[in-house]
Short mmCIF file of N, CA and C in Angstrom, two decimals:
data_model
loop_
_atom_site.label_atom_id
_atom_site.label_comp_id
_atom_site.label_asym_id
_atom_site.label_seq_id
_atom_site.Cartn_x
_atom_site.Cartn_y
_atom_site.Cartn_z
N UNK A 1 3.82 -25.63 -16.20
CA UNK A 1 4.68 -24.77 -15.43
C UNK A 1 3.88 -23.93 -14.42
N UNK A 2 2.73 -23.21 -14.58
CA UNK A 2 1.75 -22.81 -14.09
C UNK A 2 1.80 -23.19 -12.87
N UNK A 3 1.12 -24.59 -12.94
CA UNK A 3 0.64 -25.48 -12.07
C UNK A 3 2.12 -25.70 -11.02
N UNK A 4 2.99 -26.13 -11.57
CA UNK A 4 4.07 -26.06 -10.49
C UNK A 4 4.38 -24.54 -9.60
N UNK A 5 4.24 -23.60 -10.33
CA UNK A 5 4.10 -22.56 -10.00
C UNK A 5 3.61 -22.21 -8.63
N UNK A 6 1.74 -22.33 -9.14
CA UNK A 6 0.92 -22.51 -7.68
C UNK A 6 1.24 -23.28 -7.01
N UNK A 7 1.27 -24.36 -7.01
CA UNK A 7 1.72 -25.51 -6.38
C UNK A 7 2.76 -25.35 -5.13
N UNK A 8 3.51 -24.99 -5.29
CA UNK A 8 5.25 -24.34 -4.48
C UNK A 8 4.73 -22.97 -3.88
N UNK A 9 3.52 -22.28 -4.13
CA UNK A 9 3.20 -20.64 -3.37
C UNK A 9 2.76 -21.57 -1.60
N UNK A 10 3.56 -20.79 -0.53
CA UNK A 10 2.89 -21.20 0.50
C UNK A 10 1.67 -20.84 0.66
N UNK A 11 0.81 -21.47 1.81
CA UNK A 11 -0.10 -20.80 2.15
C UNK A 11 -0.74 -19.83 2.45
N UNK A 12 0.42 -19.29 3.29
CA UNK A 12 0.07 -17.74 3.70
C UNK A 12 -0.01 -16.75 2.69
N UNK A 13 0.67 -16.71 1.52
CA UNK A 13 0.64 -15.74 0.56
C UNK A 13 -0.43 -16.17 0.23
N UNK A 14 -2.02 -17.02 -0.31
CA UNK A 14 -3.11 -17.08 -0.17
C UNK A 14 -4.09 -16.41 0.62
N UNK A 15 -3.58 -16.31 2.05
CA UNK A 15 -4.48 -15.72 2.94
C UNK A 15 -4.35 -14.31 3.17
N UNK A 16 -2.66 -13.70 2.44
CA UNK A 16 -2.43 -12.62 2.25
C UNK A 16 -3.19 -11.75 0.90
N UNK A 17 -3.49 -12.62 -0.17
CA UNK A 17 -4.37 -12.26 -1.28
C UNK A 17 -5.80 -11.98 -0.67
N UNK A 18 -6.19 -12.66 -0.39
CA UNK A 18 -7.59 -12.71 0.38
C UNK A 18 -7.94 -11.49 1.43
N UNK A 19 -7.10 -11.38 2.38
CA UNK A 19 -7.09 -9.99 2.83
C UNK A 19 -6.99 -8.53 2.36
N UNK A 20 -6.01 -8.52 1.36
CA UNK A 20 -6.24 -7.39 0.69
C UNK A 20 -6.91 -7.25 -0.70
N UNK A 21 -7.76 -8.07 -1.16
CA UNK A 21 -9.38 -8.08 -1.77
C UNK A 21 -10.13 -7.55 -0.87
N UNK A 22 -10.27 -8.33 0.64
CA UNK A 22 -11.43 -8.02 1.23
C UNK A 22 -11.24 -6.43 1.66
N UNK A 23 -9.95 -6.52 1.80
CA UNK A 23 -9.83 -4.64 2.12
C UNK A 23 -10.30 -3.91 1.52
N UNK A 24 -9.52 -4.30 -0.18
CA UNK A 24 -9.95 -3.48 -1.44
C UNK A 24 -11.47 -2.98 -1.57
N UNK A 25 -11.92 -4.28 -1.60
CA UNK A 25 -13.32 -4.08 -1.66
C UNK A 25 -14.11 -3.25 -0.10
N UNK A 26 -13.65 -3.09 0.46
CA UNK A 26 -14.40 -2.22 2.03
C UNK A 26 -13.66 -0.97 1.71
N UNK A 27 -12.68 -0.74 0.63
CA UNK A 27 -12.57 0.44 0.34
C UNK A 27 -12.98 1.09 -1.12
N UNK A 28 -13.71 0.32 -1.56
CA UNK A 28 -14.31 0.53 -2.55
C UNK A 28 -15.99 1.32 -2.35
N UNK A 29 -16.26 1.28 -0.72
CA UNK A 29 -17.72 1.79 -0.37
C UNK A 29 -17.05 3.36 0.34
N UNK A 30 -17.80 4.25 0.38
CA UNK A 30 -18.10 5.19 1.05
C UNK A 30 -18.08 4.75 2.82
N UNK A 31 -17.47 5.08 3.57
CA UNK A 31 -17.33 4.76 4.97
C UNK A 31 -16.28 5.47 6.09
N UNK A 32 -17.12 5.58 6.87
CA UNK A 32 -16.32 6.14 8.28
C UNK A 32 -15.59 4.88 8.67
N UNK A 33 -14.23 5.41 8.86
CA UNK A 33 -12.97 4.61 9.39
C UNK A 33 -11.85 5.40 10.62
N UNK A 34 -11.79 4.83 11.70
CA UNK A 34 -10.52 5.13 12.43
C UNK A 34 -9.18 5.77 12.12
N UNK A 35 -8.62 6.49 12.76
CA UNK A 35 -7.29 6.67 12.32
C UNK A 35 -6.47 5.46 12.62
N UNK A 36 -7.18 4.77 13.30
CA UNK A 36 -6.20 3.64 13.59
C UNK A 36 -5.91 2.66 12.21
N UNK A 37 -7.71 2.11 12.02
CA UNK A 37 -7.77 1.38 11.05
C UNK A 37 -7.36 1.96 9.69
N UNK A 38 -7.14 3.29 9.39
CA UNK A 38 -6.82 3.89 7.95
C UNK A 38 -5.40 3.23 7.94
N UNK A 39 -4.14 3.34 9.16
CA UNK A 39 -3.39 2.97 8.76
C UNK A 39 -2.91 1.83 8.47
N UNK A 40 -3.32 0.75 8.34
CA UNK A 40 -3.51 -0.78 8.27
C UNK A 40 -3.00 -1.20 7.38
N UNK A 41 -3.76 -0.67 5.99
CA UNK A 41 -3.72 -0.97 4.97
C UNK A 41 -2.09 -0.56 4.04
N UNK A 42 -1.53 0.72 4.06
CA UNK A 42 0.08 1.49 4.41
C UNK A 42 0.65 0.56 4.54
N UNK A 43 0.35 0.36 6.04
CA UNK A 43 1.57 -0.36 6.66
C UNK A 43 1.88 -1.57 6.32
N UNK A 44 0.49 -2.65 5.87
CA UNK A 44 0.67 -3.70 5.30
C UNK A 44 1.56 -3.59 3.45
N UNK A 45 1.22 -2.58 3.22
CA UNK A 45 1.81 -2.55 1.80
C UNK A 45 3.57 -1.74 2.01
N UNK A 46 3.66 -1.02 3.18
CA UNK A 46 4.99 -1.05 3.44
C UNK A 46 6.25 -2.26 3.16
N UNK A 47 5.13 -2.84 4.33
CA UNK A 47 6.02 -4.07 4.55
C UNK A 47 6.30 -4.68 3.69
N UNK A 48 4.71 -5.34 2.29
CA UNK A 48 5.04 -6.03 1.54
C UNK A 48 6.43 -5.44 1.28
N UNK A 49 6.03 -3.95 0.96
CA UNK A 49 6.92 -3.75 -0.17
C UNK A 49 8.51 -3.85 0.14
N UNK A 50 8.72 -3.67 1.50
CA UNK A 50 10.06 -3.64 1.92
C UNK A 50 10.49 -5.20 2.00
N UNK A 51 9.68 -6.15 2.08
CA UNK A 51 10.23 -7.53 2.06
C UNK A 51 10.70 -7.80 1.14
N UNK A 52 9.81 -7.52 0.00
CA UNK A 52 10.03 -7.76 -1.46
C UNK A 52 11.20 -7.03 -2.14
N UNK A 53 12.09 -6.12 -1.07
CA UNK A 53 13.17 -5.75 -2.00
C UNK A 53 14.54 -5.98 -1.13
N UNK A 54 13.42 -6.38 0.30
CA UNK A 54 15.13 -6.91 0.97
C UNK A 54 15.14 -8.53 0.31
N UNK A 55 14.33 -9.10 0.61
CA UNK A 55 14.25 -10.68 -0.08
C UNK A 55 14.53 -10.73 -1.02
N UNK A 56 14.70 -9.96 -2.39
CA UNK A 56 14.75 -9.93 -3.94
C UNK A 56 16.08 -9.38 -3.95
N UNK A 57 16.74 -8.27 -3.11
CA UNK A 57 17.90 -7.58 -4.06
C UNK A 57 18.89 -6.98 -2.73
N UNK A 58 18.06 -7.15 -1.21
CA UNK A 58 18.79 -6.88 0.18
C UNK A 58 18.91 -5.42 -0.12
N UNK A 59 19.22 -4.99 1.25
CA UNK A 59 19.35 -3.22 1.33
C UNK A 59 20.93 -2.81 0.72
N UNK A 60 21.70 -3.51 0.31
CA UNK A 60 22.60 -3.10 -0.04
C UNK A 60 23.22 -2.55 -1.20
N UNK A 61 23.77 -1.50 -2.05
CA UNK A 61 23.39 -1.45 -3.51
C UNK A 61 22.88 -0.54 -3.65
N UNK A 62 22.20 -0.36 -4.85
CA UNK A 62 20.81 0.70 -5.29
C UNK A 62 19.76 0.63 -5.09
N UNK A 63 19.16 -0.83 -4.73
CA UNK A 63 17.87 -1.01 -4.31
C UNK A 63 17.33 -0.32 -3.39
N UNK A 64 17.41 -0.08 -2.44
CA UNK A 64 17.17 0.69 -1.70
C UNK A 64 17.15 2.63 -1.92
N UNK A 65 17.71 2.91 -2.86
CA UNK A 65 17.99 3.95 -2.90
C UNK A 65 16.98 4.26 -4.51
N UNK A 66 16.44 2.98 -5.17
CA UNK A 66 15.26 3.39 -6.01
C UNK A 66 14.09 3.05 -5.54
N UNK A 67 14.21 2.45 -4.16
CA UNK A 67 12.88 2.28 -3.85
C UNK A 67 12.70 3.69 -2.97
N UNK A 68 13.45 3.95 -2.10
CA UNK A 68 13.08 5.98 -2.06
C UNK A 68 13.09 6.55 -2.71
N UNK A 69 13.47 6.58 -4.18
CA UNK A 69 13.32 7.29 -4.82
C UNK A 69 11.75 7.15 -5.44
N UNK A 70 11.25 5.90 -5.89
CA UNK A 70 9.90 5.60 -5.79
C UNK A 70 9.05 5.80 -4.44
N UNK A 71 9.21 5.62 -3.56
CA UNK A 71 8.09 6.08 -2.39
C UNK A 71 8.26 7.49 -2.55
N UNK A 72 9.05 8.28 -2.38
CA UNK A 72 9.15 9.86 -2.62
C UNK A 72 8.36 10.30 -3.80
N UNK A 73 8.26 9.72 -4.75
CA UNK A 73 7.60 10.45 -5.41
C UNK A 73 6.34 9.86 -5.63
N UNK A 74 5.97 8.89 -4.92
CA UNK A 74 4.49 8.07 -5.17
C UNK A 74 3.68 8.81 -3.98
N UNK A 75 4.20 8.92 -2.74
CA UNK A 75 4.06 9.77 -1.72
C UNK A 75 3.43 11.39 -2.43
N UNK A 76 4.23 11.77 -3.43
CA UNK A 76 4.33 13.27 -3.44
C UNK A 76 2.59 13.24 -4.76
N UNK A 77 2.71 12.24 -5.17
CA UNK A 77 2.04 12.29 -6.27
C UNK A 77 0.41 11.52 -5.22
N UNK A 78 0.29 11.27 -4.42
CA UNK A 78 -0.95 10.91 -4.03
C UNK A 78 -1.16 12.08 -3.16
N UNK A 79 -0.08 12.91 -2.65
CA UNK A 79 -0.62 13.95 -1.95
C UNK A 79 -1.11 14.90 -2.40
N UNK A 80 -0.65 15.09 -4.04
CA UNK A 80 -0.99 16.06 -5.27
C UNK A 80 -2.61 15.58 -5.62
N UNK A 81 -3.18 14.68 -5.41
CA UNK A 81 -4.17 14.45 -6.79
C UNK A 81 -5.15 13.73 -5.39
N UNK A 82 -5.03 13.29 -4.09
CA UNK A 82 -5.70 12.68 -2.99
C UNK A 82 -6.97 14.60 -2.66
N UNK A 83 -8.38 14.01 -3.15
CA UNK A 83 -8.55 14.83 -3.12
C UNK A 83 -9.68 15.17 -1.18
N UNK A 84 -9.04 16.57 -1.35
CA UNK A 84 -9.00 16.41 0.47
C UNK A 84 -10.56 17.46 0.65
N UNK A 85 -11.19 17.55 -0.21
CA UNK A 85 -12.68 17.96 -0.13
C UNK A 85 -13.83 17.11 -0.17
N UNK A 86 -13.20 15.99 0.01
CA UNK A 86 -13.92 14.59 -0.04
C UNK A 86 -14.04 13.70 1.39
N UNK A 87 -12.90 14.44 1.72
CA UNK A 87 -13.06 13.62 2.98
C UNK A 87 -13.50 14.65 4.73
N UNK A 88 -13.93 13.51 5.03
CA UNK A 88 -14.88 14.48 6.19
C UNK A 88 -14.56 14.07 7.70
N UNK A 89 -13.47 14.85 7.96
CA UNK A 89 -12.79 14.49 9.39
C UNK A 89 -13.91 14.55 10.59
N UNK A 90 -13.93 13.49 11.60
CA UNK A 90 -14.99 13.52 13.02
C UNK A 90 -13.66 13.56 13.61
N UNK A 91 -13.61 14.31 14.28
CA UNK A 91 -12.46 14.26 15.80
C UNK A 91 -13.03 13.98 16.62
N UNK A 92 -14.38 14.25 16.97
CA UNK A 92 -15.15 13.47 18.05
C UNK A 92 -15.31 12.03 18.43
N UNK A 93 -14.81 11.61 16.83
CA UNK A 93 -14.86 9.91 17.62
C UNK A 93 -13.40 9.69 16.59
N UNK A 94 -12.22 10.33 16.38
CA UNK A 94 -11.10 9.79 15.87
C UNK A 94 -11.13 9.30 14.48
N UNK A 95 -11.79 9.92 13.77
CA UNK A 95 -12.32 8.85 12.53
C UNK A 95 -12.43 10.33 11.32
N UNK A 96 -12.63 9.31 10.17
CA UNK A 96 -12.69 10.31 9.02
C UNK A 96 -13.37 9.31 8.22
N UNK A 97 -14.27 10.37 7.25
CA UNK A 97 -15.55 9.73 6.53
C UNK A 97 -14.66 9.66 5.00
N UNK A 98 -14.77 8.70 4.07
CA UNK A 98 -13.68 8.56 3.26
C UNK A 98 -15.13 8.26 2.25
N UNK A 99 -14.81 8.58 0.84
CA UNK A 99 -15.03 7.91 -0.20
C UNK A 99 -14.87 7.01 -0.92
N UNK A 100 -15.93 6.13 -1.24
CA UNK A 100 -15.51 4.96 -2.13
C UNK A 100 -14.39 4.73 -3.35
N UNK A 101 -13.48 4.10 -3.47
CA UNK A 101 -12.41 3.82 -4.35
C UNK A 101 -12.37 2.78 -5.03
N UNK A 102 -11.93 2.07 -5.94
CA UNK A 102 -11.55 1.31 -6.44
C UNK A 102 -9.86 1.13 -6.31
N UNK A 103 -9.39 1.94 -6.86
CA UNK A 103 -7.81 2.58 -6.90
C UNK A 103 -7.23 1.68 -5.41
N UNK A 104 -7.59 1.88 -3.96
CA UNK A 104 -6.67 1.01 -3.33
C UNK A 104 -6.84 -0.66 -4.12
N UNK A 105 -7.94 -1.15 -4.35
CA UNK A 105 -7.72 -2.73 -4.95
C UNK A 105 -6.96 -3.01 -6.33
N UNK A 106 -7.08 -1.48 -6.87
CA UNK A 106 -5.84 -1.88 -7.65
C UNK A 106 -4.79 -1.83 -7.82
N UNK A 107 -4.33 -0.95 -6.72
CA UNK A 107 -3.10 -0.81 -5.96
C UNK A 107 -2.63 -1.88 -5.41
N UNK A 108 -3.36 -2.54 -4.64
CA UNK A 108 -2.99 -4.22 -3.88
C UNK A 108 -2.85 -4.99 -4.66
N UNK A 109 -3.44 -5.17 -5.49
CA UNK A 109 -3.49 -6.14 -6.80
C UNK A 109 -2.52 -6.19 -7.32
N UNK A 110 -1.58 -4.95 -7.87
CA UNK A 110 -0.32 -4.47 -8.16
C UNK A 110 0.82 -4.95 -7.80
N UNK A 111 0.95 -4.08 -6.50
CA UNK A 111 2.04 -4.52 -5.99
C UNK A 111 1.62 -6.26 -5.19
N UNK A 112 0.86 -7.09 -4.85
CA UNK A 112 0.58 -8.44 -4.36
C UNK A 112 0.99 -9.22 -6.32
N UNK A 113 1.01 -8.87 -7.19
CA UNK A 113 1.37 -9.45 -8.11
C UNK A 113 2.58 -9.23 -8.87
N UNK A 114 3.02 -7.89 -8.58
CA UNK A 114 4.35 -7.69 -9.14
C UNK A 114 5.20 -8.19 -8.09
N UNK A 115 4.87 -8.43 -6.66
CA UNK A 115 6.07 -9.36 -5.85
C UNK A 115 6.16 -10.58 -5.99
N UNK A 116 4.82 -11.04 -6.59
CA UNK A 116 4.37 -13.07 -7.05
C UNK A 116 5.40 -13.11 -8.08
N UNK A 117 5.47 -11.97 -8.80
CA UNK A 117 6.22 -12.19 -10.47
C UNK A 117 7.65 -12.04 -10.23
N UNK A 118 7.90 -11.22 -9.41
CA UNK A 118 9.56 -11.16 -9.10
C UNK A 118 10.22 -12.60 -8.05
N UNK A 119 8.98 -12.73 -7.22
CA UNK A 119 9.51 -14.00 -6.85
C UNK A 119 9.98 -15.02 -7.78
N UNK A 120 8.92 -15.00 -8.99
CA UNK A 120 9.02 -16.47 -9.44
C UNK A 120 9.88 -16.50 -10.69
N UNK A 121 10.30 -15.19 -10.96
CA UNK A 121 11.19 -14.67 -12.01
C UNK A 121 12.43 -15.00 -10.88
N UNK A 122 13.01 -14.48 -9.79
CA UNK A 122 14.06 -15.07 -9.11
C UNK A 122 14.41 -16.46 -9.13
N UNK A 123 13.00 -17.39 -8.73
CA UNK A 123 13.45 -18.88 -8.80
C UNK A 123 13.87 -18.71 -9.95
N UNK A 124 13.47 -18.70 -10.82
CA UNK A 124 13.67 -19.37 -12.26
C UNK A 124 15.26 -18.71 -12.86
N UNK A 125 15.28 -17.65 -12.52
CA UNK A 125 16.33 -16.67 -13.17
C UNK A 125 17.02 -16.28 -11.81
N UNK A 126 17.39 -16.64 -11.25
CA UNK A 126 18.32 -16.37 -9.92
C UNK A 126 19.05 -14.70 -9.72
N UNK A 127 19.69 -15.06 -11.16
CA UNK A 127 20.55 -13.84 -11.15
C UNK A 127 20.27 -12.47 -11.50
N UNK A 128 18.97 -12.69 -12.31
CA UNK A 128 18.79 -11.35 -11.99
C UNK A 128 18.19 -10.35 -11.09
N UNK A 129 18.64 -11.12 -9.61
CA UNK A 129 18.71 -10.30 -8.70
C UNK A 129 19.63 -9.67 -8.39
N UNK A 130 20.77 -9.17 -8.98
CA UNK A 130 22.15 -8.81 -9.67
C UNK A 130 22.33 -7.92 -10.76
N UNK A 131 20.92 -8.18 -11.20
CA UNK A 131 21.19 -7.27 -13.02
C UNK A 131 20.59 -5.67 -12.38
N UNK A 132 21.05 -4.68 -12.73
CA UNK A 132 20.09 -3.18 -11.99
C UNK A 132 19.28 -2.81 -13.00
N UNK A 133 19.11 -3.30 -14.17
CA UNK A 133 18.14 -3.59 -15.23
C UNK A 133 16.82 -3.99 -14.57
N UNK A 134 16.78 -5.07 -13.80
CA UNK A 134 15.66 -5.39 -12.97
C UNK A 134 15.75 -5.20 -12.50
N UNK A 135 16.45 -4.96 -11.16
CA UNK A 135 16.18 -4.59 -9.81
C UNK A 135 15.66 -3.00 -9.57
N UNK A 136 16.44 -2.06 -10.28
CA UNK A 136 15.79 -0.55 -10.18
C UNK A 136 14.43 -0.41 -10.36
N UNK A 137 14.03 -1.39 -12.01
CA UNK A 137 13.10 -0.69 -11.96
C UNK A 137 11.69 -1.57 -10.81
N UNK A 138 12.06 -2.65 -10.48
CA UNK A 138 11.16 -3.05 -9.72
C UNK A 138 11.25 -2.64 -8.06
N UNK A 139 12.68 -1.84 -7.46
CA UNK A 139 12.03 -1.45 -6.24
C UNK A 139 11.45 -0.46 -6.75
N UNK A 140 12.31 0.62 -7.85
CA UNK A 140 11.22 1.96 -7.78
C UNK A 140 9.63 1.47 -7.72
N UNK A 141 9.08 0.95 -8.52
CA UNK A 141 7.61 0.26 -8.11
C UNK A 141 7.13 -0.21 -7.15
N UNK A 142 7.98 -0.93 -6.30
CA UNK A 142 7.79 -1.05 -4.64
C UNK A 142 8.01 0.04 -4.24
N UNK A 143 8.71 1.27 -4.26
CA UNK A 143 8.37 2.17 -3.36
C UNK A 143 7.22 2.95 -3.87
N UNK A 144 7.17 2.99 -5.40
CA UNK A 144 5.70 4.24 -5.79
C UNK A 144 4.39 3.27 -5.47
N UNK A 145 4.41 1.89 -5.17
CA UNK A 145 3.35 2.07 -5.02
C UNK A 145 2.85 2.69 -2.80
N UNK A 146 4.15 1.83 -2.69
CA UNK A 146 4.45 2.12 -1.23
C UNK A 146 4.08 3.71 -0.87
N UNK A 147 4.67 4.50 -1.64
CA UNK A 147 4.27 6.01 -1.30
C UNK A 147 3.26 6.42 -1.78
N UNK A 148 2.36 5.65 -2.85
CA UNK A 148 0.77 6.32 -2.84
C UNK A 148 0.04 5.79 -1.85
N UNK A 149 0.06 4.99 -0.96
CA UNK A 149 -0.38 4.64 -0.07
C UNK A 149 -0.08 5.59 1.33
N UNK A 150 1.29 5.85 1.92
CA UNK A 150 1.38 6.47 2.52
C UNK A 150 1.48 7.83 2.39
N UNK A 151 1.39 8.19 0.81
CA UNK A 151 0.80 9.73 0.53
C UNK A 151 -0.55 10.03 0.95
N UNK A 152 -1.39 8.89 0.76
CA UNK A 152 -2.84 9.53 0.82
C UNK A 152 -3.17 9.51 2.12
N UNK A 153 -2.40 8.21 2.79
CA UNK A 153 -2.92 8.39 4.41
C UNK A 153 -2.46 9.94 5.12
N UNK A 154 -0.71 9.96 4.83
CA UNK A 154 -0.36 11.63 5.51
C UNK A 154 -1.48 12.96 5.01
N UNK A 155 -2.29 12.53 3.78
CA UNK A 155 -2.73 14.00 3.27
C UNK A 155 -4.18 13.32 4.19
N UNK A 156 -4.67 12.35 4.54
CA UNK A 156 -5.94 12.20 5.37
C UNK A 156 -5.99 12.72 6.65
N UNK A 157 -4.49 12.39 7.18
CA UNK A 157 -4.08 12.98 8.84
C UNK A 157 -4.05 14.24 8.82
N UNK A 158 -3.63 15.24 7.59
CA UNK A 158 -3.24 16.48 7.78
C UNK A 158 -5.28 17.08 7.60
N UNK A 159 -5.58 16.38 7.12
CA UNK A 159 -6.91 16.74 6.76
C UNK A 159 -7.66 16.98 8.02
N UNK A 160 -7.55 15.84 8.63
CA UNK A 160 -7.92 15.47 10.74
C UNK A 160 -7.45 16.68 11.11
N UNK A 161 -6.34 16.69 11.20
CA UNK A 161 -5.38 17.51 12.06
C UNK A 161 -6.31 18.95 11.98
N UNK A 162 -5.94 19.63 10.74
CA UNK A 162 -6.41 20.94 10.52
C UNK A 162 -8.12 20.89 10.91
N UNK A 163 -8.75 19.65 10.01
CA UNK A 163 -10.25 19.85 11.64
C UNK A 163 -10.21 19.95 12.70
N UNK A 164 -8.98 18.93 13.49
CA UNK A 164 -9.10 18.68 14.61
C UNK A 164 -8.80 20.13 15.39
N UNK A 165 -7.58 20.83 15.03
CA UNK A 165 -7.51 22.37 15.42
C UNK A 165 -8.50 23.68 15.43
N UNK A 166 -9.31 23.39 14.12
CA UNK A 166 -9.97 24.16 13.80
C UNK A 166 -11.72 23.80 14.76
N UNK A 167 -11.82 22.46 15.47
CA UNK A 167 -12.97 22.06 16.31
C UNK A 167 -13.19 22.81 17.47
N UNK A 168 -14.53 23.26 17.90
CA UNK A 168 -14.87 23.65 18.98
C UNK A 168 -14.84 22.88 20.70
N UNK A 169 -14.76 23.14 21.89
CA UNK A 169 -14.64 22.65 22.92
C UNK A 169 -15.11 21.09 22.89
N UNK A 170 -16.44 20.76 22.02
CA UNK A 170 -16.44 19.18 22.41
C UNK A 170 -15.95 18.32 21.69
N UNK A 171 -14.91 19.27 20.72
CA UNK A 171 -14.40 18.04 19.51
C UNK A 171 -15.41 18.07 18.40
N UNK A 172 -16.29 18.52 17.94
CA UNK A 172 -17.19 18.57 16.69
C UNK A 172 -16.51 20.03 16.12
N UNK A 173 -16.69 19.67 14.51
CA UNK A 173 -15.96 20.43 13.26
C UNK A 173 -16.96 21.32 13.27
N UNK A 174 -16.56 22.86 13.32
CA UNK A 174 -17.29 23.99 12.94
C UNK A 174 -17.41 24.29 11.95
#
């Protein structure tokens, strides 16, 4: 069953695993990153996550309304515990010096396997994309993991921000 399993995964969800390892792991080092590039990683797990609950259960219903209820509080809970004395805003070149993690690869890992499992729980079991037994509790999980992601990025920007205000005429942190 396995084997049919893999077998039937397209390709791209392969090259989508592969990318967010290689992320995981470049966020697993200590490194200066862009504001651009911080948000990358969010937005890619947005999306997963919003595919995975319009494709699994559509916006119509409750789904949608436990997956905000999960990003709201996954959001609230990475902004609580994202610790912001760690990180070291440059406004001079747009960027912020971040600490090594593990936690985003196991975050990707997460949600890239709890959408493999709901997929393949749909083939097999169709209907319980219908039951709110499953469906609640798996968008709430698409959105908490969705909102620790975009919790920690908003508490990184606010981190910028308040350097960036608090910087002298050439843009370097006083």
């Amino acid at each position: 069953m396995l084997q049919q399993i893999f077998s039937h995964t397209p390709l791209y969800v392969w090259a989508i695993l592969g990318f967010l390892v290689y992320r995981g792991v470049l966020a697993s080092r200590a490194r200066e990153v862009t504001l651009r590039k911080l948000c990358i990683i969010p937005l890619v797990m947005l999306a997963l996550s919003l595919s995975g609950v319009h494709g699994s259960f559509g916006f119509d219903g409750v789904a949608p309304f436990a997956w905000t209820a999960g990003a709201l509080a996954g959001a609230a809970l990475a902004w609580t515990l994202t610790r912001t004395d760690a990180i070291v805003a440059i406004p001079a070149r747009a960027s912020v010096q971040r600490p090594g993690s593990w936690v985003p690869l196991i975050l990707m890992m997460s949600i890239f396997c709890m959408k493999y499992a709901v997929a393949v729980t749909l083939a097999i079991a169709p209907a319980y994309a219908h039951a709110p037994g499953f469906s609640v509790p798996v968008c709430l999980a698409y959105g908490c993991f969705s909102g620790i992601f975009l919790g920690g990025l908003l508490r990184t920007v606010a981190v910028y921000r308040q350097a960036q205000m608090t910087s002298g005429p050439q843009g370097a942190a006083v």
